CSV table of C-alpha atoms in Angstrom, one decimal:
chain,number,residue,atom,x,y,z
B,1,UNK,CA,-20.8,-5.0,-64.2
B,2,UNK,CA,-22.2,-7.1,-60.7
B,3,UNK,CA,-24.6,-4.7,-58.4
B,4,UNK,CA,-26.4,-5.5,-55.5
B,5,UNK,CA,-29.4,-4.6,-53.7
B,6,UNK,CA,-30.5,-5.1,-50.0
B,7,UNK,CA,-33.8,-3.6,-48.3
B,8,UNK,CA,-34.8,-3.8,-44.9
B,9,UNK,CA,-38.7,-3.0,-43.6
B,10,UNK,CA,-38.1,-1.0,-40.6
B,11,UNK,CA,-35.6,1.5,-39.5
B,12,UNK,CA,-35.3,-1.2,-36.3
B,13,UNK,CA,-33.7,-3.7,-39.3
B,14,UNK,CA,-30.3,-3.8,-40.3
B,15,UNK,CA,-29.2,-4.4,-43.3
B,16,UNK,CA,-25.7,-5.6,-42.6
B,17,UNK,CA,-25.7,-9.4,-43.2
B,18,UNK,CA,-27.5,-9.1,-46.2
B,19,UNK,CA,-24.8,-6.4,-47.7
B,20,UNK,CA,-21.9,-8.8,-46.3
B,21,UNK,CA,-23.4,-11.3,-48.4
B,22,UNK,CA,-23.1,-9.0,-51.3
B,23,UNK,CA,-19.8,-8.3,-51.2
B,24,UNK,CA,-19.0,-11.7,-50.6
B,25,UNK,CA,-20.6,-12.5,-54.1
B,26,UNK,CA,-18.0,-9.9,-55.7
B,27,UNK,CA,-20.2,-7.3,-55.5
B,28,UNK,CA,-18.4,-3.6,-54.5
B,29,UNK,CA,-19.4,-1.8,-51.5
B,30,UNK,CA,-19.9,1.8,-53.3
B,31,UNK,CA,-22.0,-0.6,-56.3
B,32,UNK,CA,-25.2,-2.4,-53.5
B,33,UNK,CA,-27.9,0.1,-53.4
B,34,UNK,CA,-29.7,0.0,-50.1
B,35,UNK,CA,-33.3,1.5,-49.0
B,36,UNK,CA,-34.4,0.9,-45.0
B,37,UNK,CA,-37.7,1.0,-44.2
B,38,UNK,CA,-39.7,0.9,-46.9
B,39,UNK,CA,-41.7,-2.2,-47.4
B,40,UNK,CA,-41.4,-4.4,-51.2
B,41,UNK,CA,-44.8,-3.6,-51.4
B,42,UNK,CA,-44.5,-0.2,-52.8
B,43,UNK,CA,-42.9,-0.9,-56.6
B,44,UNK,CA,-41.5,2.8,-56.5
B,45,UNK,CA,-38.1,3.2,-54.0
B,46,UNK,CA,-36.2,5.3,-53.3
B,47,UNK,CA,-32.6,3.1,-53.7
B,48,UNK,CA,-34.4,0.3,-55.9
B,49,UNK,CA,-35.0,2.8,-58.5
B,50,UNK,CA,-31.3,4.8,-57.5
B,51,UNK,CA,-30.0,0.9,-59.4
B,52,UNK,CA,-32.8,0.6,-62.5
B,53,UNK,CA,-30.8,3.9,-63.7
B,54,UNK,CA,-27.5,3.0,-63.8
B,55,UNK,CA,-28.5,-0.8,-65.4
B,56,UNK,CA,-27.4,-2.1,-68.4
B,57,UNK,CA,-27.4,-4.3,-70.7
B,58,UNK,CA,-24.8,-7.5,-69.5
B,59,UNK,CA,-24.9,-7.1,-65.6
B,60,UNK,CA,-26.3,-8.9,-63.2
B,61,UNK,CA,-28.9,-7.4,-59.2
B,62,UNK,CA,-27.1,-8.9,-56.5
B,63,UNK,CA,-30.3,-10.2,-53.8
B,64,UNK,CA,-29.8,-12.0,-50.7
B,65,UNK,CA,-33.0,-13.3,-51.1
B,66,UNK,CA,-35.8,-12.2,-53.6
B,67,UNK,CA,-38.4,-11.5,-52.3
B,68,UNK,CA,-35.6,-8.8,-50.6
B,69,UNK,CA,-36.2,-6.8,-53.7
B,70,UNK,CA,-39.8,-7.6,-53.4
B,71,UNK,CA,-43.5,-9.0,-51.7
B,72,UNK,CA,-45.9,-8.5,-55.0
B,73,UNK,CA,-45.8,-11.2,-57.0
B,74,UNK,CA,-47.2,-8.4,-60.0
B,75,UNK,CA,-43.9,-6.2,-58.7
B,76,UNK,CA,-41.6,-9.0,-58.9
B,77,UNK,CA,-42.4,-10.9,-62.4
B,78,UNK,CA,-42.9,-7.0,-63.8
B,79,UNK,CA,-39.4,-6.1,-63.0
B,80,UNK,CA,-38.0,-9.8,-63.6
B,81,UNK,CA,-39.3,-9.1,-67.1
B,82,UNK,CA,-37.9,-6.1,-67.6
B,83,UNK,CA,-34.6,-6.8,-66.2
B,84,UNK,CA,-34.2,-10.3,-68.2
B,85,UNK,CA,-35.4,-7.9,-72.1
B,86,UNK,CA,-32.4,-5.1,-70.8
B,87,UNK,CA,-30.5,-8.4,-71.2
B,88,UNK,CA,-30.0,-7.7,-67.3
B,89,UNK,CA,-29.9,-11.2,-64.9
B,90,UNK,CA,-31.0,-11.5,-61.1
B,91,UNK,CA,-29.4,-13.6,-59.4
B,92,UNK,CA,-30.0,-14.8,-55.6
B,93,UNK,CA,-26.9,-15.9,-53.3
B,94,UNK,CA,-29.5,-17.5,-51.1
B,95,UNK,CA,-32.0,-19.4,-53.2
B,96,UNK,CA,-28.5,-20.6,-56.1
B,97,UNK,CA,-31.2,-18.6,-58.8
B,98,UNK,CA,-30.2,-17.3,-61.8
B,99,UNK,CA,-32.7,-15.3,-64.0
B,100,UNK,CA,-30.8,-15.7,-67.3
B,101,UNK,CA,-31.5,-19.5,-66.6
B,102,UNK,CA,-35.1,-21.0,-66.9
B,103,UNK,CA,-35.3,-23.2,-63.3
B,104,UNK,CA,-34.2,-20.0,-62.2
B,105,UNK,CA,-36.5,-17.5,-64.4
B,106,UNK,CA,-39.7,-20.6,-62.4
B,107,UNK,CA,-37.8,-20.4,-58.9
B,108,UNK,CA,-37.8,-17.3,-59.4
B,109,UNK,CA,-42.0,-16.5,-59.8
B,110,UNK,CA,-42.0,-19.6,-57.2
B,111,UNK,CA,-40.1,-17.4,-54.1
B,112,UNK,CA,-42.5,-14.4,-55.5
B,113,UNK,CA,-45.1,-16.0,-55.4
B,114,UNK,CA,-44.3,-17.6,-51.4
B,115,UNK,CA,-43.8,-14.4,-50.9
B,116,UNK,CA,-46.5,-12.7,-51.3
B,117,UNK,CA,-48.8,-15.3,-49.2
B,118,UNK,CA,-46.8,-15.1,-46.3
B,119,UNK,CA,-47.0,-11.2,-46.4
B,120,UNK,CA,-51.0,-11.8,-47.1
B,121,UNK,CA,-50.5,-13.9,-44.2
B,122,UNK,CA,-49.3,-11.6,-41.4
B,123,UNK,CA,-51.9,-9.0,-42.5
B,124,UNK,CA,-54.6,-11.4,-41.3
B,125,UNK,CA,-52.9,-12.7,-38.5
B,126,UNK,CA,-52.9,-8.2,-37.6
B,127,UNK,CA,-55.8,-7.4,-38.5
B,128,UNK,CA,-57.1,-10.5,-36.1
B,129,UNK,CA,-54.6,-8.5,-33.8
B,130,UNK,CA,-56.4,-5.9,-34.5
B,131,UNK,CA,-59.7,-7.1,-33.9
B,132,UNK,CA,-58.9,-9.1,-30.5
B,133,UNK,CA,-57.8,-5.3,-29.4
B,134,UNK,CA,-60.1,-3.1,-30.4
B,135,UNK,CA,-62.6,-6.0,-28.9
B,136,UNK,CA,-61.3,-5.1,-25.5
B,137,UNK,CA,-60.7,-2.0,-25.7
B,138,UNK,CA,-56.7,-2.1,-25.1
B,139,UNK,CA,-54.4,-1.7,-28.5
B,140,UNK,CA,-52.4,-5.3,-27.0
B,141,UNK,CA,-55.6,-7.3,-27.3
B,142,UNK,CA,-55.1,-7.8,-23.5
B,143,UNK,CA,-57.9,-7.0,-21.2
B,144,UNK,CA,-57.1,-4.6,-18.0
B,145,UNK,CA,-57.3,-5.9,-14.8
B,146,UNK,CA,-59.2,-9.1,-13.9
B,147,UNK,CA,-61.7,-10.3,-16.5
B,148,UNK,CA,-65.2,-9.4,-14.6
B,149,UNK,CA,-67.4,-12.7,-14.3
B,150,UNK,CA,-71.0,-13.0,-14.8
B,151,UNK,CA,-73.7,-12.7,-12.6
B,152,UNK,CA,-74.4,-16.5,-13.5
B,153,UNK,CA,-71.4,-17.9,-11.6
B,154,UNK,CA,-71.6,-14.9,-8.5
B,155,UNK,CA,-75.7,-16.4,-8.6
B,156,UNK,CA,-74.3,-19.4,-8.8
B,157,UNK,CA,-72.4,-19.0,-5.2
B,158,UNK,CA,-74.7,-17.3,-3.5
B,159,UNK,CA,-77.7,-20.5,-4.4
B,160,UNK,CA,-74.2,-22.8,-2.7
B,161,UNK,CA,-74.5,-20.9,-0.3
B,162,UNK,CA,-77.8,-20.8,0.7
B,163,UNK,CA,-77.6,-24.4,0.2
B,164,UNK,CA,-74.8,-24.8,3.1
B,165,UNK,CA,-71.6,-24.5,2.1
B,166,UNK,CA,-68.8,-22.5,3.2
B,167,UNK,CA,-68.1,-18.6,1.1
B,168,UNK,CA,-64.9,-20.2,0.1
B,169,UNK,CA,-66.6,-23.4,-0.7
B,170,UNK,CA,-69.2,-21.8,-3.1
B,171,UNK,CA,-66.7,-19.5,-4.7
B,172,UNK,CA,-64.0,-21.7,-5.8
B,173,UNK,CA,-66.6,-24.6,-7.2
B,174,UNK,CA,-68.3,-21.1,-8.6
B,175,UNK,CA,-64.9,-19.6,-9.6
B,176,UNK,CA,-64.8,-16.0,-8.2
B,177,UNK,CA,-63.5,-14.4,-5.1
B,178,UNK,CA,-64.3,-15.1,-2.0
B,179,UNK,CA,-64.6,-10.7,-2.0
B,180,UNK,CA,-67.2,-11.3,-4.6
B,181,UNK,CA,-68.9,-13.2,-2.7
B,182,UNK,CA,-68.7,-10.9,0.4
B,183,UNK,CA,-70.0,-7.9,-2.1
B,184,UNK,CA,-72.9,-9.7,-2.8
B,185,UNK,CA,-74.2,-11.2,-0.4
B,186,UNK,CA,-73.5,-7.0,1.4
B,187,UNK,CA,-75.6,-5.9,-1.9
B,188,UNK,CA,-78.8,-8.3,-1.0
B,189,UNK,CA,-79.0,-7.8,2.3
B,190,UNK,CA,-78.9,-3.8,2.1
B,191,UNK,CA,-81.3,-3.7,-0.9
B,192,UNK,CA,-83.8,-6.3,1.6
């Protein structure tokens, strides 16, 4: 018997394209098990658990891609080994892999390794984004308003004005706004 398994990590995603490919591969719609909004890194998933409970020797589990079964290399290898030990074959229609063949088992392990690497890489990028956001005090990582210019830039503009440059030219050279230069001049006069 051919069974299908489809998974998406978020509820915003749609499994329709995966289930269509599984149907094209000869899996009846009532034999397709689905997990929506569940990460492939989780070992236990309701749809996958239900699928595993009905499998018998000689059955095939058809997936769109191997990473739909999971992203953890350890879990993927354990699952593939368990199914192989039960006489169940994994078939990936997207990658042309069958685990009842030596080449297919090797390719499955290679794709699982790449999926785990991709997941780790995504986590690293997310953590870098979070660190940047914390640095700026925002969720997006973008500074609120214009970034403040250092006092050195304004000091440079004031020095240029003392040397005879106009307010506009001094502000342009120091890369600060003319209003910042004018406010700094007003503060100096008020302090004097």
